[in-house]
Every structure is written in C-alpha cells, then in structure tokens.
JSON list of C-alpha atoms in Angstrom, two decimals:
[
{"chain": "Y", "resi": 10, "resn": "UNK", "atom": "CA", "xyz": [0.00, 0.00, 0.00]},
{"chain": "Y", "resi": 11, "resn": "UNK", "atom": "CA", "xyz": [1.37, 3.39, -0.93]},
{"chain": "Y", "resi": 12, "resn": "UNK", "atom": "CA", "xyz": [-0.08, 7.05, -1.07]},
{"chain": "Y", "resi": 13, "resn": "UNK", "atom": "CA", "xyz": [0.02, 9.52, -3.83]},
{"chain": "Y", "resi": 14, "resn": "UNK", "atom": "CA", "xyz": [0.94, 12.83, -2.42]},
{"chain": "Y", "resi": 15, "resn": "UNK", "atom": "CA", "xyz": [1.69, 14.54, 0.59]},
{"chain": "Y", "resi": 16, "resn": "UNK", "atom": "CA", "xyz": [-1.04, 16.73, 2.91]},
{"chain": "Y", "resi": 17, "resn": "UNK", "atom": "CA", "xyz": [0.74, 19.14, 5.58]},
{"chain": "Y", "resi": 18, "resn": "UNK", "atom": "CA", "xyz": [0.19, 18.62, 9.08]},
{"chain": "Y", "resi": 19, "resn": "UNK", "atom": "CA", "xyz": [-2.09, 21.01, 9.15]},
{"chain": "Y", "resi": 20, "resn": "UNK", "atom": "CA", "xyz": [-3.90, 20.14, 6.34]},
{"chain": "Y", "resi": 21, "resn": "UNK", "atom": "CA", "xyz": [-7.20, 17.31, 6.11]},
{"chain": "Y", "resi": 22, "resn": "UNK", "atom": "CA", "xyz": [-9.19, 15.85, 2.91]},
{"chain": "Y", "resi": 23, "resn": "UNK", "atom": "CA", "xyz": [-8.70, 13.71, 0.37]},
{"chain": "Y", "resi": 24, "resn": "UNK", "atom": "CA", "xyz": [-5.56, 11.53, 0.50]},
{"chain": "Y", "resi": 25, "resn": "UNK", "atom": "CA", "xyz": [-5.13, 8.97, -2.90]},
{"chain": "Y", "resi": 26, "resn": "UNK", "atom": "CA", "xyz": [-4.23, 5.59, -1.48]},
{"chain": "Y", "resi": 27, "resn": "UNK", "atom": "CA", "xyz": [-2.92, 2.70, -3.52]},
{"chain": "Y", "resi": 28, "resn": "UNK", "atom": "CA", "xyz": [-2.77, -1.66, -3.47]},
{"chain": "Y", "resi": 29, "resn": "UNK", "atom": "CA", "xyz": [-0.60, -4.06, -4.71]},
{"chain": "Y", "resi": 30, "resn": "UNK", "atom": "CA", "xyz": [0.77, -3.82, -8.58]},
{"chain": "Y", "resi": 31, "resn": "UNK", "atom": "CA", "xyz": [-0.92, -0.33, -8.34]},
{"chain": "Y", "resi": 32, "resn": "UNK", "atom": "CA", "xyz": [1.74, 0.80, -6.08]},
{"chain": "Y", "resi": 33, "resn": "UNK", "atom": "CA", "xyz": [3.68, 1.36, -9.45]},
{"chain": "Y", "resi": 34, "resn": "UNK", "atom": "CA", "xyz": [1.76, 3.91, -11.11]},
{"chain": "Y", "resi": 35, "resn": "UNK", "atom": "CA", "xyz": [2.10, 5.70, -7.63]},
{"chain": "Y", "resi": 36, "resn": "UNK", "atom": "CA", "xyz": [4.32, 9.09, -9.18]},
{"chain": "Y", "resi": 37, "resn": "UNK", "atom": "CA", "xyz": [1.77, 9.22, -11.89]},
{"chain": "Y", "resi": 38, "resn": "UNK", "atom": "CA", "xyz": [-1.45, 10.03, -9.40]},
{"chain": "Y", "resi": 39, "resn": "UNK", "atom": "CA", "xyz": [0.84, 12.10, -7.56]},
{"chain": "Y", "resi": 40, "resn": "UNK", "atom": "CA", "xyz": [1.37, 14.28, -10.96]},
{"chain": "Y", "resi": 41, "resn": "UNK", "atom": "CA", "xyz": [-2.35, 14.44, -11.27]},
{"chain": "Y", "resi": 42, "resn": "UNK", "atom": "CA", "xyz": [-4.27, 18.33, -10.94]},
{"chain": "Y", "resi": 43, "resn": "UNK", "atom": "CA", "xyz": [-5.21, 18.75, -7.09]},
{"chain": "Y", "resi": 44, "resn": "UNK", "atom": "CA", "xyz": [-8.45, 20.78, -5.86]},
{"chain": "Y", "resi": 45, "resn": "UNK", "atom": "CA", "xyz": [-7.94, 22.67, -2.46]},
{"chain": "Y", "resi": 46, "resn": "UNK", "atom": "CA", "xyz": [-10.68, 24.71, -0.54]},
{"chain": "Y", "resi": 47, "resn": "UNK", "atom": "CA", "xyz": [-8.42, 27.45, 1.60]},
{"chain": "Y", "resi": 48, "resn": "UNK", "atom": "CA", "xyz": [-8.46, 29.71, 4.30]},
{"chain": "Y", "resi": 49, "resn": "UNK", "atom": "CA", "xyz": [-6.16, 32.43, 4.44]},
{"chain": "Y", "resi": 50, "resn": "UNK", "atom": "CA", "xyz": [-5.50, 34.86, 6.76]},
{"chain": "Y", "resi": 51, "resn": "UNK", "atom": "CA", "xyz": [-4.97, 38.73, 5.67]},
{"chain": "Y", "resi": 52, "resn": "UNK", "atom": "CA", "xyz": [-3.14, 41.40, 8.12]},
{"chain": "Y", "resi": 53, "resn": "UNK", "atom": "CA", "xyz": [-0.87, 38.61, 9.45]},
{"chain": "Y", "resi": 54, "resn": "UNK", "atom": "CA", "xyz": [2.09, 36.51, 8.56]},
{"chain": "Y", "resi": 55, "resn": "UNK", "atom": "CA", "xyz": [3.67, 33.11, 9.92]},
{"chain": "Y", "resi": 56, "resn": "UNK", "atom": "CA", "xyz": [7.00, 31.59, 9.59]},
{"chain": "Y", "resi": 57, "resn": "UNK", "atom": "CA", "xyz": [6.13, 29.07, 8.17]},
{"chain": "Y", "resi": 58, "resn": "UNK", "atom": "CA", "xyz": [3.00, 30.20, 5.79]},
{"chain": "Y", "resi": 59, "resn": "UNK", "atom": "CA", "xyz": [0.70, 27.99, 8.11]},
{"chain": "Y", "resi": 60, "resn": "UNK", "atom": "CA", "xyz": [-0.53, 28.10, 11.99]},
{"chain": "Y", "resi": 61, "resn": "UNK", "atom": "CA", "xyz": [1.80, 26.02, 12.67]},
{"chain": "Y", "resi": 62, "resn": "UNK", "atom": "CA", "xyz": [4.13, 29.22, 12.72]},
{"chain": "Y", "resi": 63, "resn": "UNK", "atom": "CA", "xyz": [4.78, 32.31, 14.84]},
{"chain": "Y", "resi": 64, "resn": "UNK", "atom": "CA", "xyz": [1.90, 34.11, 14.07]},
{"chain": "Y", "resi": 65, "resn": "UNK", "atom": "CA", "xyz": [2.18, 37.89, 13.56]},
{"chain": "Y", "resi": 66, "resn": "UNK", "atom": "CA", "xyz": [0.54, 40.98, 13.16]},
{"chain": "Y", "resi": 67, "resn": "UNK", "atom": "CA", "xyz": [1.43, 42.51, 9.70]},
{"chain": "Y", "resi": 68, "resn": "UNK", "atom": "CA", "xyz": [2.87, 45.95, 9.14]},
{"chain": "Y", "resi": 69, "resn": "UNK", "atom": "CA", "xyz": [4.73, 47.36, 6.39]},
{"chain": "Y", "resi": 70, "resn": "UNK", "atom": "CA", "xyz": [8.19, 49.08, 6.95]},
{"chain": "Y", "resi": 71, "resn": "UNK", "atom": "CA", "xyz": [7.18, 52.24, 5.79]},
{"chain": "Y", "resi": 72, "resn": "UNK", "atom": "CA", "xyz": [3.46, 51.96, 7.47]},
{"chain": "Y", "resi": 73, "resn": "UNK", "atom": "CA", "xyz": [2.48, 54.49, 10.34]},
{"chain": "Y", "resi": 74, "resn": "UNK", "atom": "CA", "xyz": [-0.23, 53.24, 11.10]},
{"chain": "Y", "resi": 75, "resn": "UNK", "atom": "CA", "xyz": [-2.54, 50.35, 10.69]},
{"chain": "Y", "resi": 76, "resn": "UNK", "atom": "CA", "xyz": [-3.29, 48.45, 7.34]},
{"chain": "Y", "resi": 77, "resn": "UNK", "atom": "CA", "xyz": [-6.28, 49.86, 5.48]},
{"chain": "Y", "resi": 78, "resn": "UNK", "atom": "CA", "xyz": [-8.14, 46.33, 4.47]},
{"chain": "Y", "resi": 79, "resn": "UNK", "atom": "CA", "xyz": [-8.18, 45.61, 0.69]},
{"chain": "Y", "resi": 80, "resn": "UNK", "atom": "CA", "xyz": [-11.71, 45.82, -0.91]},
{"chain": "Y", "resi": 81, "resn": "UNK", "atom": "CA", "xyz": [-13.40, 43.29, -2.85]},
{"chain": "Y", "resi": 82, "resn": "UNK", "atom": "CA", "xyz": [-12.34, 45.31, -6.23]},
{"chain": "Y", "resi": 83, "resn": "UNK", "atom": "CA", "xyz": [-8.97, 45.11, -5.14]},
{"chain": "Y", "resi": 84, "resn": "UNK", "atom": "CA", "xyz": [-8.64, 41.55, -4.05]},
{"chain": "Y", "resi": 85, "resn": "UNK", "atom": "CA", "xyz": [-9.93, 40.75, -7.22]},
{"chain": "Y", "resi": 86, "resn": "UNK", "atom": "CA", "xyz": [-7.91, 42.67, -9.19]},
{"chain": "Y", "resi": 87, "resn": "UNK", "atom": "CA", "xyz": [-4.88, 41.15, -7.33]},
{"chain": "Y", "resi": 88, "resn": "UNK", "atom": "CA", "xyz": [-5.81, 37.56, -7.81]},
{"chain": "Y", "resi": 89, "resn": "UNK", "atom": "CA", "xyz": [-6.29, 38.21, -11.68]},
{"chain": "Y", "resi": 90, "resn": "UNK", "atom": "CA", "xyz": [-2.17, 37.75, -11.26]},
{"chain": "Y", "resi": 91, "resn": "UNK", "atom": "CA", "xyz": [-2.78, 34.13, -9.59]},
{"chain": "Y", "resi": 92, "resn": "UNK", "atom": "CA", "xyz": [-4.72, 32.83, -12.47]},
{"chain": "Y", "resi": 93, "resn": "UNK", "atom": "CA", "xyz": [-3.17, 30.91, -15.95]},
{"chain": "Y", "resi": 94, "resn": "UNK", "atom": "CA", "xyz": [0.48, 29.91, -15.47]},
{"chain": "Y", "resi": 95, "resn": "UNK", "atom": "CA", "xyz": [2.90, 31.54, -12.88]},
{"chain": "Y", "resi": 96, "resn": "UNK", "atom": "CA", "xyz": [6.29, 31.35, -11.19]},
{"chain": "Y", "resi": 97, "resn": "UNK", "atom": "CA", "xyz": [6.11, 30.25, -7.24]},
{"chain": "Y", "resi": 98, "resn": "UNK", "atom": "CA", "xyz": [9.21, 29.61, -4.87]},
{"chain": "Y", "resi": 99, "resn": "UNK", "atom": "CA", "xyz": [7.99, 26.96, -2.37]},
{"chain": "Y", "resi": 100, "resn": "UNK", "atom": "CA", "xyz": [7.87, 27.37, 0.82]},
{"chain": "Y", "resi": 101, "resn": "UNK", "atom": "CA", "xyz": [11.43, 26.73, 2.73]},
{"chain": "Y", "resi": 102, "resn": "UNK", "atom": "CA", "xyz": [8.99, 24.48, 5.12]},
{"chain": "Y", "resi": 103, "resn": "UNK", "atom": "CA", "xyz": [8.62, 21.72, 2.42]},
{"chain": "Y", "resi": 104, "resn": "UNK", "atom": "CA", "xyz": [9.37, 18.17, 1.90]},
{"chain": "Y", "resi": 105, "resn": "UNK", "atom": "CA", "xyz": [11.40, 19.16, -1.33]},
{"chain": "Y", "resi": 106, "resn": "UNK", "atom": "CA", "xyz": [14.69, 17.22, -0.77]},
{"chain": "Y", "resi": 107, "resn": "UNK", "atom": "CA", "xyz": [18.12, 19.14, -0.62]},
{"chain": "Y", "resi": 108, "resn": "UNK", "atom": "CA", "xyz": [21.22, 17.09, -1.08]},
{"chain": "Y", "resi": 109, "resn": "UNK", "atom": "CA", "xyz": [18.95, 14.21, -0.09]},
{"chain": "Y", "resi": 110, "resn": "UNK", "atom": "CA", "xyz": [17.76, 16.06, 2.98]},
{"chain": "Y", "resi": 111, "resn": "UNK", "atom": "CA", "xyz": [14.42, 17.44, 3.29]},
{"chain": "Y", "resi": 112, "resn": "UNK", "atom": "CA", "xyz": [14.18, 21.27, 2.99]},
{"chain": "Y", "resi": 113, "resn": "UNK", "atom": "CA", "xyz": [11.78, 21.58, 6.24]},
{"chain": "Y", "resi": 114, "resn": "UNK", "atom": "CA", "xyz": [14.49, 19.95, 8.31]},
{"chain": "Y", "resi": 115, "resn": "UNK", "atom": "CA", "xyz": [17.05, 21.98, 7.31]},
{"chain": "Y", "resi": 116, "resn": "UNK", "atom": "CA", "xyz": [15.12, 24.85, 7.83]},
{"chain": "Y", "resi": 117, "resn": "UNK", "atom": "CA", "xyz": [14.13, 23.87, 11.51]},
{"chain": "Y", "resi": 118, "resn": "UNK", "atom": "CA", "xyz": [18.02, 23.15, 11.84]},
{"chain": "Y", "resi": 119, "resn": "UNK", "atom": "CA", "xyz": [18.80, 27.15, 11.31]},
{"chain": "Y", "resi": 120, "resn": "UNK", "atom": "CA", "xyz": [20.23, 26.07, 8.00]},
{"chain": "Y", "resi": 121, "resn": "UNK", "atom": "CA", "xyz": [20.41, 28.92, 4.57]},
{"chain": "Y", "resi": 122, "resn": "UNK", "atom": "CA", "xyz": [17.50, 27.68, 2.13]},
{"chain": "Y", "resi": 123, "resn": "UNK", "atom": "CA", "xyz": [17.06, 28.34, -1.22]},
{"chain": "Y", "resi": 124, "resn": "UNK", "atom": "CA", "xyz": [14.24, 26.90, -3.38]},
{"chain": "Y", "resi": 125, "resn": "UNK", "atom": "CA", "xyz": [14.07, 27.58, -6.99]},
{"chain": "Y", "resi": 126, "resn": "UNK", "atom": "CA", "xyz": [11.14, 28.95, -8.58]},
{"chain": "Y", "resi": 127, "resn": "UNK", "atom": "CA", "xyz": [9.04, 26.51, -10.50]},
{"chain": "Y", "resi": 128, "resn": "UNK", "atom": "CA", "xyz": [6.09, 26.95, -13.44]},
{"chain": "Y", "resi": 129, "resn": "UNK", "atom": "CA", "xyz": [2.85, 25.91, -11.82]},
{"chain": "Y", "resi": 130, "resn": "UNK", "atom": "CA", "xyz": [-0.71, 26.76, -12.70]},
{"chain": "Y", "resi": 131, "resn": "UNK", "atom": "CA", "xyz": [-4.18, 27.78, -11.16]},
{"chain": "Y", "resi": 132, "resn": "UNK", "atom": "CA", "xyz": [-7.31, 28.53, -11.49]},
{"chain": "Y", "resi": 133, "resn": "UNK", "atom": "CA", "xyz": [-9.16, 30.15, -8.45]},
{"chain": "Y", "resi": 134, "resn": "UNK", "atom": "CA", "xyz": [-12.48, 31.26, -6.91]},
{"chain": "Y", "resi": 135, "resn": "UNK", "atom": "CA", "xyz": [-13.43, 33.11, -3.96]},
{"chain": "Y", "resi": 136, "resn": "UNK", "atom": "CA", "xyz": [-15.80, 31.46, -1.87]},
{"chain": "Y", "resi": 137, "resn": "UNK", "atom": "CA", "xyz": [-16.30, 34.25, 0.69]},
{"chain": "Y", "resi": 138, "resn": "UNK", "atom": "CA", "xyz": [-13.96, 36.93, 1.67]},
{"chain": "Y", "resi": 139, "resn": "UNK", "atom": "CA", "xyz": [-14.86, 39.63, 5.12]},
{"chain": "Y", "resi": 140, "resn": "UNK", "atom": "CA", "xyz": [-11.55, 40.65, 5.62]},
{"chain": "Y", "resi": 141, "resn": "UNK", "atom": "CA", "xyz": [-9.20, 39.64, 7.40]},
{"chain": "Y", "resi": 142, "resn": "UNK", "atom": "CA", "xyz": [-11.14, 36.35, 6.66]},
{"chain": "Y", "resi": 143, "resn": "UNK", "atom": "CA", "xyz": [-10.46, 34.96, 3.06]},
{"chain": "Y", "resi": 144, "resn": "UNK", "atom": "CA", "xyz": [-11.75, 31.45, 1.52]},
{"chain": "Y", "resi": 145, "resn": "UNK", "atom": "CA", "xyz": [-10.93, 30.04, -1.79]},
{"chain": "Y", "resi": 146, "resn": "UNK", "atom": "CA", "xyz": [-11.48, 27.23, -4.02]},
{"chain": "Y", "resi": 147, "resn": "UNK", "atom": "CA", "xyz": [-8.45, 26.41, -6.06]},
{"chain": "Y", "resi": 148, "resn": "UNK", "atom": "CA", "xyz": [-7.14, 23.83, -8.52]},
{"chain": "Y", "resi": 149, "resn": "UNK", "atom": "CA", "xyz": [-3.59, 23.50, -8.67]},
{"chain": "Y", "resi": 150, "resn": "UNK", "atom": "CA", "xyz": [-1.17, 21.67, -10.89]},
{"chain": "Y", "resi": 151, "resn": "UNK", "atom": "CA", "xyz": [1.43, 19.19, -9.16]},
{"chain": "Y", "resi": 152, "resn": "UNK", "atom": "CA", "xyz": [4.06, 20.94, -7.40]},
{"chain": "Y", "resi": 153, "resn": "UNK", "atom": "CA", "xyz": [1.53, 23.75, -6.35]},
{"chain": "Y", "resi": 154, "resn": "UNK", "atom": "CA", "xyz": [2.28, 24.92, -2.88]},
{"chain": "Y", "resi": 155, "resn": "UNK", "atom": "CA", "xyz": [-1.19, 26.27, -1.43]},
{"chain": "Y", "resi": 156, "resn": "UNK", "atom": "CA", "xyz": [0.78, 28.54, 1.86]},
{"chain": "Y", "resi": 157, "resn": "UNK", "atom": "CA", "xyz": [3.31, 30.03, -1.17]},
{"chain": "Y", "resi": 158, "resn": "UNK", "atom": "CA", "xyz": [-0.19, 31.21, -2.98]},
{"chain": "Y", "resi": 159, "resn": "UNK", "atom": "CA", "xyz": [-1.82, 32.79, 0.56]},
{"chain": "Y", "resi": 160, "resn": "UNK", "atom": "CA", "xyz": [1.77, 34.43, 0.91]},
{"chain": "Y", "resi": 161, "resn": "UNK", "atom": "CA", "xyz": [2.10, 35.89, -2.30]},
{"chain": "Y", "resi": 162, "resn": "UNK", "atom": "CA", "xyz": [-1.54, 37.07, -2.21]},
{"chain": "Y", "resi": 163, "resn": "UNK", "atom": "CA", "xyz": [-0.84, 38.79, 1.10]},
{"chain": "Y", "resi": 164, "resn": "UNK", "atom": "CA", "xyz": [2.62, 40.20, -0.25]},
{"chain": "Y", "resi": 165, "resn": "UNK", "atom": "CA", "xyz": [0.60, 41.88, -3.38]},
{"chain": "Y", "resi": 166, "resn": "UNK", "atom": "CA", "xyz": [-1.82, 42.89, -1.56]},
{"chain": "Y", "resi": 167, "resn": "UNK", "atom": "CA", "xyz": [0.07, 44.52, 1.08]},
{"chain": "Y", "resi": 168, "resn": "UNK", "atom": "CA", "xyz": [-1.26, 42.93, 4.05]},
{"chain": "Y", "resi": 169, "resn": "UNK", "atom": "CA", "xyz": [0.51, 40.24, 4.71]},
{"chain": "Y", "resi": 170, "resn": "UNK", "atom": "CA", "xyz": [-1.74, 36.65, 4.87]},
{"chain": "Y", "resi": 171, "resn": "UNK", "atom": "CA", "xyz": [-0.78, 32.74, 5.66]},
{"chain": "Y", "resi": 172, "resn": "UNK", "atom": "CA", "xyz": [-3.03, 29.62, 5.29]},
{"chain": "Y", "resi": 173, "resn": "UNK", "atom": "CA", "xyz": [-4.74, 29.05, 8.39]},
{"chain": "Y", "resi": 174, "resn": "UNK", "atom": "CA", "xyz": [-7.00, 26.32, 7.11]},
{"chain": "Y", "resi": 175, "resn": "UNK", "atom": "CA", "xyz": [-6.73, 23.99, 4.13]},
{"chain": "Y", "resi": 176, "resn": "UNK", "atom": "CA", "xyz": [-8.72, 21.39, 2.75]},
{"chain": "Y", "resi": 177, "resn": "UNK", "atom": "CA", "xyz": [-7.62, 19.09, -0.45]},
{"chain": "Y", "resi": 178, "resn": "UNK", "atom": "CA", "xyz": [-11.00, 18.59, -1.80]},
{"chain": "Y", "resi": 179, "resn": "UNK", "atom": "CA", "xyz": [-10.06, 16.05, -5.26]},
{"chain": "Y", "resi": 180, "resn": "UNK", "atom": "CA", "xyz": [-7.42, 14.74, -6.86]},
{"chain": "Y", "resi": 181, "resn": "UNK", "atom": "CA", "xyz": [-7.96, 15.07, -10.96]},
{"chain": "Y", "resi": 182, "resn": "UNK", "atom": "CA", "xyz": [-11.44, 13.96, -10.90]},
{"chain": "Y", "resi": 183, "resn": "UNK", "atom": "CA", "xyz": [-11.39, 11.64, -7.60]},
{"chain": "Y", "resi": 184, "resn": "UNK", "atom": "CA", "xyz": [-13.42, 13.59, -5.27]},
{"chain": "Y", "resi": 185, "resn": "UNK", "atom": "CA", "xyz": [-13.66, 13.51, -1.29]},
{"chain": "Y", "resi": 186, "resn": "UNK", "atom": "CA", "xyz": [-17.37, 13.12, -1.66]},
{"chain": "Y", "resi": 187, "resn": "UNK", "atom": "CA", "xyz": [-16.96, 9.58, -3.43]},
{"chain": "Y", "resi": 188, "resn": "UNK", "atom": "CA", "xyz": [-14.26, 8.95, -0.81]},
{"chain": "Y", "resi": 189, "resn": "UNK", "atom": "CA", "xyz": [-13.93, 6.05, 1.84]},
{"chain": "Y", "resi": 190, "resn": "UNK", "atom": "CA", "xyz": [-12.89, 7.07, 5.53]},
{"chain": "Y", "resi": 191, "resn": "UNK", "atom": "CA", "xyz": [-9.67, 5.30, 6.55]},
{"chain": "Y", "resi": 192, "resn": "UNK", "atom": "CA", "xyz": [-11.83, 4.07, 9.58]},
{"chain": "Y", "resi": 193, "resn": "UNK", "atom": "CA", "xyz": [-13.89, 2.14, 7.37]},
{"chain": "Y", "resi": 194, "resn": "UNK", "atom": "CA", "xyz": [-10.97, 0.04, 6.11]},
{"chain": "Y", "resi": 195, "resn": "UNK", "atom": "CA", "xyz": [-9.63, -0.72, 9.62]},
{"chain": "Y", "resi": 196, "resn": "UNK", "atom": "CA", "xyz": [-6.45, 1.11, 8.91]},
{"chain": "Y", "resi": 197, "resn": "UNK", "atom": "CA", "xyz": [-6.86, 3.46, 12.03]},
{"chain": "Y", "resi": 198, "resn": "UNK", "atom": "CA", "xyz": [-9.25, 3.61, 14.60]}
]
C-alpha cells in the first residue's frame, strides 16, 4: 500500500491511497491536478506560511499606522495575477529534498535555504472573503504549494496573509465526496 501525495500537518481531505501492482503507477497520481478549498488569513504573517508558525501581526516598513483592508475590487484585481500559469518559490517548510535532505528539516536546523522557482498553474475562486477572513477554491497543478499562494496574495496585496486552514478537496477527478474514511478500512481507529 502506498499514497500519492503529501497533505501538511495542518492540512485534512482527500488523500489517494494505492494496493498491490498499483503501487507502481504511484508518481503518476501524484502528478495528477489537485483541488484545495483554503483559508487564508490577511493582516498577518507566519513563519512558516501555516498556523503552525509564529503568528504575527502585519505591518509594512514604511506603514504608520494600521493596514487599510483591501476591498473586494482590489482583491480581485490582485488575484487576476494568480490565475493561468505563474512562477512560485515553495515554501522553505517543504518536503522538497536538498542534497537528499528534506528542505523543512534543514530549515528547523537554522540552515540557509534556497528553493528555486518553478512553473505551476491555477485557477481560483473566492468562496467568501470579510476581511481579514479569506476562503478560496483552487485547482492547482502538481508541485503547487497552497501557503506560497496565501503568501504571495498577502505580499501583493500589502497585508501580509498565511493559510490558516486547508482542505484538499479532489485529486484530478477523484473527489472527497466519493471517498472512503480510513476508519472504514480498519487502517486506524
């Protein structure tokens, strides 16, 4: 038995499980489009993109005072830039291995670390945004980091923002609503 792709701790959903011979085509579902419902956070920032991280209040270098929350027009404006094909640096909180060491360790180590960008693409939706609160619908090519996307949001939108809550939602066209429990295959209890 095998899994096709990763969910971070903080993460829940749909998680693609494989059997026997199946277990070979394993890198090929993990390749597959993903479908996330997220959460994210505006006027803060964590450490590591997530609430798993120091959580803190946003302000701009240059700001005096507080930050003057975005308005629909201009969240949507900014997200335009989030939609088709784009660059994104994952986050230095990853499982993306480094000299055979993954990058998340090293980073929890103290250690430099340097991602390269990669070519990804999305398509988004908001679901419901009263700000600071922001929820989206999102599906993601492989390699798609969901906190990177909250972060660059908040970075263009000058608020700041990390991914308090995410959800993966379906894999290609395998959907959590079709899904099994783990429970009900006596896997866990």
């Amino acid at each position: 038995m095998g899994h096709c792709g990763t969910l971070d701790p903080f993460a829940t959903g749909f998680l693609l499980l494989v059997t026997g011979t199946e277990c070979r085509n394993a890198m090929r579902y993990t390749k597959l489009d993903k479908t996330y419902e997220a959460t994210i956070i505006l006027g803060q920032t964590s450490t590591t993109g997530d609430p798993e991280g120091e959580i803190t209040p946003y302000l701009p270098e240059d700001a005096e005072e507080s930050i003057t929350p975005p308005s629909r027009q201009q969240l949507d404006k900014v997200l335009q830039r989030f939609i088709g094909e784009i660059r994104q640096r994952p986050p230095i909180f990853s499982a993306i291995k480094i000299n055979g060491q993954r990058a998340y360790k090293l980073a929890r180590d103290g250690k430099e670390v340097e991602l390269s960008e990669r070519t990804i693409t999305i398509s988004l939706e908001v679901l419901e945004y009263q700000y600071p609160r922001l929820v989206i619908r999102t599906r993601v090519s492989s390699g798609t980091y969901i906190r990177s996307l909250a972060v660059d949001i908040g970075r263009q939108l000058g608020t700041g923002a990390y991914c308090a809550a995410l959800r993966r939602t379906a894999i290609a066209d395998w959907s959590v609503a079709e899904a099994q429990q783990l429970q009900n295959f006596g896997i866990v209890d």
